[in-house]
Tab-separated table of N, CA and C in Angstrom:
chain	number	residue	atom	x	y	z
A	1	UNK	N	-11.930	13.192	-13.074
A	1	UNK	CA	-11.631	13.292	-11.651
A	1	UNK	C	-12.945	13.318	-10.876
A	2	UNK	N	-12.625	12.543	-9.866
A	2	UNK	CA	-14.298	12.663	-8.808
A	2	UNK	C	-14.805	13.835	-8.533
A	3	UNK	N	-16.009	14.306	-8.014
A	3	UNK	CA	-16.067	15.490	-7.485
A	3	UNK	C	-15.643	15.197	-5.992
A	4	UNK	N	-15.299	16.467	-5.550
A	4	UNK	CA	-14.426	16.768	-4.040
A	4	UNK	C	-15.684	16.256	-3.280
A	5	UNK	N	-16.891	16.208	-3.487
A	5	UNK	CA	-17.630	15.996	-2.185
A	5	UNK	C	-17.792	14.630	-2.246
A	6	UNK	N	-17.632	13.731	-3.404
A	6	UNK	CA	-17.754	12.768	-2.786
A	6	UNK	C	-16.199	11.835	-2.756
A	7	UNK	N	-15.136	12.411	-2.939
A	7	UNK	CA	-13.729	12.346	-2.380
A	7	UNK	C	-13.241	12.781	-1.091
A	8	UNK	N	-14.391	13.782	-0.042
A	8	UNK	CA	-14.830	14.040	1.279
A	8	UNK	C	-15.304	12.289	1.754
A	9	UNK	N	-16.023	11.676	1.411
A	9	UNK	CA	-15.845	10.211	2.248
A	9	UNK	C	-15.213	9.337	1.642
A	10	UNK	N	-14.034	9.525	1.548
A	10	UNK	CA	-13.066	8.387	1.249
A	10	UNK	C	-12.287	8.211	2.476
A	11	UNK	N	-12.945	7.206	2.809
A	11	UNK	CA	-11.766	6.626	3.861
A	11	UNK	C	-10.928	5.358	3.803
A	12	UNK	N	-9.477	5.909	4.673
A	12	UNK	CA	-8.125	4.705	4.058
A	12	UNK	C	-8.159	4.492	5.654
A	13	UNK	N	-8.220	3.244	5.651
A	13	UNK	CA	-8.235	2.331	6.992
A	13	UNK	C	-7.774	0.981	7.008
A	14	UNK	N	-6.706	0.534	7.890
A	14	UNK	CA	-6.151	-0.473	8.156
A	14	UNK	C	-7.246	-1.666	8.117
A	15	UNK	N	-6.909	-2.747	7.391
A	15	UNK	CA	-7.994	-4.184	7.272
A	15	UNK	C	-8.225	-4.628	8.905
A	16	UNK	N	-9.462	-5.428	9.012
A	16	UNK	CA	-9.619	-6.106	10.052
A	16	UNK	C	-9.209	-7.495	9.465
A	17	UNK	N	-8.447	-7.786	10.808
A	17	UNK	CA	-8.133	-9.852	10.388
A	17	UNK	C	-9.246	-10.306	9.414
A	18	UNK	N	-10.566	-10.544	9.745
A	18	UNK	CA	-11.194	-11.068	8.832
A	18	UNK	C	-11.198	-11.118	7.397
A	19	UNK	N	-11.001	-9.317	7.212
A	19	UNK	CA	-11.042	-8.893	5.733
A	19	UNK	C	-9.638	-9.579	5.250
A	20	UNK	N	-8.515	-10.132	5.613
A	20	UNK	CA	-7.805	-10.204	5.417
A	20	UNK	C	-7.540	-11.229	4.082
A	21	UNK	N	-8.534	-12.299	4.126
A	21	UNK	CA	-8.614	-12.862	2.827
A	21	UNK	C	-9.192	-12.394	2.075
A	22	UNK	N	-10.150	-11.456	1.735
A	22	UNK	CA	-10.660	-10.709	0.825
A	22	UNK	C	-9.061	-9.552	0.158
A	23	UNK	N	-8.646	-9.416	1.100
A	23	UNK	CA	-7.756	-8.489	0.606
A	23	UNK	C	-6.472	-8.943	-0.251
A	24	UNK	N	-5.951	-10.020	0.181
A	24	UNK	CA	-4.817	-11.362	-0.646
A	24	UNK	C	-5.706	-11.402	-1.654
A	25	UNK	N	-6.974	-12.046	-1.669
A	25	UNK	CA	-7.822	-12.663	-3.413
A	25	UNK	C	-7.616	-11.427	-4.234
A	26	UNK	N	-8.117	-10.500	-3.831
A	26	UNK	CA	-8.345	-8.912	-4.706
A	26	UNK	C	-6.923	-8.935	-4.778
A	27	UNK	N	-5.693	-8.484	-4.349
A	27	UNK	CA	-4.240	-8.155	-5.012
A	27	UNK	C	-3.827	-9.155	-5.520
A	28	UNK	N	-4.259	-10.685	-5.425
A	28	UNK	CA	-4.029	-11.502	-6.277
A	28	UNK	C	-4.699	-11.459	-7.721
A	29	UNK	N	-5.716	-11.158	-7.796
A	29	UNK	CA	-6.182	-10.876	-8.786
A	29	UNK	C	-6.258	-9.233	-9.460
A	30	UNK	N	-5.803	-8.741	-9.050
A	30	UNK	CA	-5.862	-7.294	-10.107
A	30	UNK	C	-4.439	-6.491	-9.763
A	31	UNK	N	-3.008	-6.963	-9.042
A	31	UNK	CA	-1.978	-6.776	-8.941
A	31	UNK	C	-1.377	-7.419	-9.668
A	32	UNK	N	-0.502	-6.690	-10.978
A	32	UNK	CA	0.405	-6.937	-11.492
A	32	UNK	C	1.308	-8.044	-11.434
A	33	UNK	N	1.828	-8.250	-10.280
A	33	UNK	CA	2.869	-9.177	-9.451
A	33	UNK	C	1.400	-10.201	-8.892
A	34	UNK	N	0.727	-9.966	-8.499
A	34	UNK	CA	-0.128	-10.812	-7.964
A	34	UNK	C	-0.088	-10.997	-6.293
A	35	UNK	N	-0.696	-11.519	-5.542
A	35	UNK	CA	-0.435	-11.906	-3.974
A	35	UNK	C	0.790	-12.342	-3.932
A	36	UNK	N	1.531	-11.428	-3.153
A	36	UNK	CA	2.590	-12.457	-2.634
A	36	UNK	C	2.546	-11.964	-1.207
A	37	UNK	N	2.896	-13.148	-0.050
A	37	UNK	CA	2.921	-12.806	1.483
A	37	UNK	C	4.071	-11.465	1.710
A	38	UNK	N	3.532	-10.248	2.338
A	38	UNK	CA	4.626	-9.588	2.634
A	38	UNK	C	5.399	-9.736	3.380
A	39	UNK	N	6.647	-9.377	3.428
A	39	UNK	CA	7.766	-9.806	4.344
A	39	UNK	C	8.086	-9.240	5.642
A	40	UNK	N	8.818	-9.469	6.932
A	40	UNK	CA	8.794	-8.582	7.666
A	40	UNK	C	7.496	-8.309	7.978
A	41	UNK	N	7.501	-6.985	9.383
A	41	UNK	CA	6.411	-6.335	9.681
A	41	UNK	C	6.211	-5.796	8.464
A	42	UNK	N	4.509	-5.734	8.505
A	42	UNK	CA	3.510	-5.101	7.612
A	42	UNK	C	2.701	-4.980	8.134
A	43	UNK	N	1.595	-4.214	7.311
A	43	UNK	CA	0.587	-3.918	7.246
A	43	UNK	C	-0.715	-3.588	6.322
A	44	UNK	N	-1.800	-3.874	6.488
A	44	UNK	CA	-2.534	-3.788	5.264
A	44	UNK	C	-3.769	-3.124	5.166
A	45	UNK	N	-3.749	-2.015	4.331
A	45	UNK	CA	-4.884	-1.286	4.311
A	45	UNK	C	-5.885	-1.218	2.749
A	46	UNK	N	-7.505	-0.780	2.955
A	46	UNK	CA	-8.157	-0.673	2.190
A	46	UNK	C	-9.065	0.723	2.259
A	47	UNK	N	-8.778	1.501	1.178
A	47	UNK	CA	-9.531	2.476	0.719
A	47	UNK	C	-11.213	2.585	0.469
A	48	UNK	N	-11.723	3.174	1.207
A	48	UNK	CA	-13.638	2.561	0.935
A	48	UNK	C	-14.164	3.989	0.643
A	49	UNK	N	-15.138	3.844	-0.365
A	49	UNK	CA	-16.085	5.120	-1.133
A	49	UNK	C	-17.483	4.350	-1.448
A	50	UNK	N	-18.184	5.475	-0.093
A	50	UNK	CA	-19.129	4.789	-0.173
A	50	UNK	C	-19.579	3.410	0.201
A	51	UNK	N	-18.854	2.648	1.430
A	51	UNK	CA	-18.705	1.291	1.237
A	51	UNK	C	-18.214	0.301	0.655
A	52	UNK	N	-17.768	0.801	-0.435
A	52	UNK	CA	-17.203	0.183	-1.850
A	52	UNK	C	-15.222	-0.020	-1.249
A	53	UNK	N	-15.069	-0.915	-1.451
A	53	UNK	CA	-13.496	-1.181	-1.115
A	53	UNK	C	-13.019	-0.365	-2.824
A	54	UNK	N	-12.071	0.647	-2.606
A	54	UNK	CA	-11.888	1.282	-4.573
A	54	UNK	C	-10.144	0.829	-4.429
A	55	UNK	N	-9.291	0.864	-3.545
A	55	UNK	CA	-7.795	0.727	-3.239
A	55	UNK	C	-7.527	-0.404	-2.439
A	56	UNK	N	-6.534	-0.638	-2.287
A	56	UNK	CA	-5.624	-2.054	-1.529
A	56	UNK	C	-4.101	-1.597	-1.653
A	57	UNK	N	-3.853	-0.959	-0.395
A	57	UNK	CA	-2.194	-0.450	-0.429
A	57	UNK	C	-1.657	-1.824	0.684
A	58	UNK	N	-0.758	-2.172	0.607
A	58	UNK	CA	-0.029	-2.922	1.344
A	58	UNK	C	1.621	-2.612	1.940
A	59	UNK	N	2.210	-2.396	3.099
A	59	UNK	CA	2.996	-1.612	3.470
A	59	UNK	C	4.204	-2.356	4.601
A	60	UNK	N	5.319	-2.651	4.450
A	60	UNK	CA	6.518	-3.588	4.426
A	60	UNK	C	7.446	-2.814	5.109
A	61	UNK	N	8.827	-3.872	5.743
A	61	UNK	CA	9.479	-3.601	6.203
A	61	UNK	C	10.469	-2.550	5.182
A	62	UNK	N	10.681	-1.725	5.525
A	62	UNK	CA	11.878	-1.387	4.181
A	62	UNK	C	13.163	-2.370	3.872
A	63	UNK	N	13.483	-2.436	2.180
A	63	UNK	CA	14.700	-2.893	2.594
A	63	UNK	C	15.983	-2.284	3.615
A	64	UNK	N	17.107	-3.345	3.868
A	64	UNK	CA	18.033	-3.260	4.492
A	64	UNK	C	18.937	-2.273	3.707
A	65	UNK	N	18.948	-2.772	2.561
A	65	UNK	CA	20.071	-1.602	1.310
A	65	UNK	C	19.049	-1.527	0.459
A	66	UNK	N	19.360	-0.171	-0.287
A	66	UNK	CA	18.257	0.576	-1.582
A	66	UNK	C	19.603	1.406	-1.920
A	67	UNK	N	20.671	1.085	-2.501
A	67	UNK	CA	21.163	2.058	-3.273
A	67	UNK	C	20.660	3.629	-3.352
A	68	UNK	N	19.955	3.765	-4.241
A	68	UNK	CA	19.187	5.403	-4.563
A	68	UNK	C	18.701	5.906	-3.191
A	69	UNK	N	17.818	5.151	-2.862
A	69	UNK	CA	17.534	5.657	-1.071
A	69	UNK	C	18.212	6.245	-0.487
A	70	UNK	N	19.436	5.048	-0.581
A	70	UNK	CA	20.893	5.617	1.127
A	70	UNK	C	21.370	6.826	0.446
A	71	UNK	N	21.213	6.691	-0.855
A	71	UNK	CA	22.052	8.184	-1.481
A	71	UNK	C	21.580	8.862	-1.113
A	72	UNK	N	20.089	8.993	-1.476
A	72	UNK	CA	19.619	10.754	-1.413
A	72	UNK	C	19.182	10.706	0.155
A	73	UNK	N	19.385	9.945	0.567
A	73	UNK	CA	19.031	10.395	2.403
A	73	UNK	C	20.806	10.817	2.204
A	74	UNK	N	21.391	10.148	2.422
A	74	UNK	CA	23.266	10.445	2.822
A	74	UNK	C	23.562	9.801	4.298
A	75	UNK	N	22.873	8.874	4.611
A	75	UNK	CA	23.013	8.648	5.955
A	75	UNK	C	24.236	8.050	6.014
A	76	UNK	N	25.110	8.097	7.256
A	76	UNK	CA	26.173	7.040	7.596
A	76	UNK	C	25.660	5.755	7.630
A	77	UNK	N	26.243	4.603	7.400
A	77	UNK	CA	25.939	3.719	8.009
A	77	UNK	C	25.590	3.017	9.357
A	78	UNK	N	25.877	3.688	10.559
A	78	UNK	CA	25.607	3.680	11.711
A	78	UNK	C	24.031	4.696	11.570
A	79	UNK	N	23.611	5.412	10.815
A	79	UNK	CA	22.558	6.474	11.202
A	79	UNK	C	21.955	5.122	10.275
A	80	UNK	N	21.966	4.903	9.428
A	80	UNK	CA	21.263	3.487	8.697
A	80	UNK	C	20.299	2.477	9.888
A	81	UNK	N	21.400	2.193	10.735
A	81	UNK	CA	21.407	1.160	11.207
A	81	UNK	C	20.051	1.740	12.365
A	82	UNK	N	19.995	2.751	12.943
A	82	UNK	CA	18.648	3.361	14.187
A	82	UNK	C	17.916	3.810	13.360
A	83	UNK	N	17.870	4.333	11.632
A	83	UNK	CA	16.854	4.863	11.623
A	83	UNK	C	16.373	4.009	10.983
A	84	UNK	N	16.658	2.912	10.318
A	84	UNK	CA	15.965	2.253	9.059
A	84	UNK	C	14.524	1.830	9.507
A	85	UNK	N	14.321	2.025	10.954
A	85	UNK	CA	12.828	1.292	11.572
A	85	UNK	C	11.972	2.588	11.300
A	86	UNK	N	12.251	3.692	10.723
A	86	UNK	CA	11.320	4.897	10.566
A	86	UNK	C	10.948	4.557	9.120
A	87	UNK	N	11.507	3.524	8.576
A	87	UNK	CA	10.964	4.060	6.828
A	87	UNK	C	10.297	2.869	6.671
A	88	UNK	N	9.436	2.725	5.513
A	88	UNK	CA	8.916	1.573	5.194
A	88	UNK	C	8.479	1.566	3.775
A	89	UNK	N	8.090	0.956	2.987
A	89	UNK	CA	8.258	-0.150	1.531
A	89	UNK	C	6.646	-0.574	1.000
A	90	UNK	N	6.294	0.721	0.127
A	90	UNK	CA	5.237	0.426	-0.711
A	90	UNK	C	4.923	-0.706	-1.354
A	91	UNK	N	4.641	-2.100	-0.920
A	91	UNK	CA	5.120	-3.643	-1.181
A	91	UNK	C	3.731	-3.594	-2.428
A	92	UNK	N	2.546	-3.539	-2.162
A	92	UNK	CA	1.514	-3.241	-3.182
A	92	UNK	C	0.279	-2.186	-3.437
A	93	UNK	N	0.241	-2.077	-4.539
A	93	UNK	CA	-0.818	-1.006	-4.875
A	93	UNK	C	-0.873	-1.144	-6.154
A	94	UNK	N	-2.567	-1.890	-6.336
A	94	UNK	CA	-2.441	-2.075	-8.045
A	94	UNK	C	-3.087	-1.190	-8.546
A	95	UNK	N	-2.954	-1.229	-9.637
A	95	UNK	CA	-3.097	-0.378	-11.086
A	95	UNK	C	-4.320	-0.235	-11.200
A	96	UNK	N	-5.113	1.210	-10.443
A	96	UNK	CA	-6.739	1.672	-10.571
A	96	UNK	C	-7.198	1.059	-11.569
A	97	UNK	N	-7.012	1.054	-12.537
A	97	UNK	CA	-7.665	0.219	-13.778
A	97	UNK	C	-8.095	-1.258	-13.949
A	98	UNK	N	-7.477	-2.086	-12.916
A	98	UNK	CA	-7.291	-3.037	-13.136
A	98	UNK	C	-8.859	-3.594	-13.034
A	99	UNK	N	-9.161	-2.849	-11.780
A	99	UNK	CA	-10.715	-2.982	-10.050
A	99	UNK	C	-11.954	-1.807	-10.929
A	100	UNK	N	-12.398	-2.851	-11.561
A	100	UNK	CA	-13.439	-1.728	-11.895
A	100	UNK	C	-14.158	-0.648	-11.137
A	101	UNK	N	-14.120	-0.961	-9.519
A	101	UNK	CA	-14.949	-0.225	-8.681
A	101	UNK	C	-13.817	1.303	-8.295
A	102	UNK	N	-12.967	0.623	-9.038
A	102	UNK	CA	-11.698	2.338	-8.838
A	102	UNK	C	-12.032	3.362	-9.322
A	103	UNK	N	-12.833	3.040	-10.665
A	103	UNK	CA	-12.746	4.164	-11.875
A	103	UNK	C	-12.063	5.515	-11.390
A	104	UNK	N	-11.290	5.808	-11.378
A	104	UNK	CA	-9.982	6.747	-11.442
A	104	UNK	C	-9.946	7.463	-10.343
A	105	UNK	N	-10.318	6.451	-8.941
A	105	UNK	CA	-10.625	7.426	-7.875
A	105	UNK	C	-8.998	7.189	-6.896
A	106	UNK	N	-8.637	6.223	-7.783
A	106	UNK	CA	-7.406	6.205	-6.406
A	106	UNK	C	-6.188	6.413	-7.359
A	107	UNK	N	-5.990	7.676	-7.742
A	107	UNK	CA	-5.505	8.132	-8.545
A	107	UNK	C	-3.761	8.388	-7.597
């Protein structure tokens, strides 16, 4: 595990347009599934230590139906229908191991 002081500058911050192809190549290459365009509103963020990009979370519309979801919320279907714009859909986050510059920091 890192030490806490230097897990004190880790910062998670939304990509700038530019970075934006750096960020598709990297989850194309060290994501499981690989790049795929997310669907719906999204959004895309990168984790930096030290300057160093160590994470790549990527963040999606939720689905419309999730079985297990609607369960353990219990919503009606009408409460479905106003709240579903509050939740949203861990679309990517690859496997620390994959990004050598992770070594077990985005644990």
């Amino acid at each position: 595990m890192p030490a806490q002081m230097e897990l004190q500058s880790l910062v998670v911050r939304p990509i700038e347009p530019e970075e934006e192809h750096r960020w598709n190549q990297l989850m194309d290459e060290h994501h499981y599934l690989g790049f795929r365009k997310l669907v719906g509103e999204s959004i895309k963020y990168v984790a930096e230590l030290n300057d160093q990009w160590v994470a790549l979370l990527g963040w999606g519309t939720a689905a419309f139906k999730c079985g297990s979801r609607d369960e353990w919320i219990g919503w009606s279907r009408e409460q479905q229908w106003r709240r579903l714009i509050f939740l949203t859909n861990n679309s990517r986050y690859p496997n620390k191991n994959k990004i050598q510059t992770f070594q077990n920091k985005a644990a």
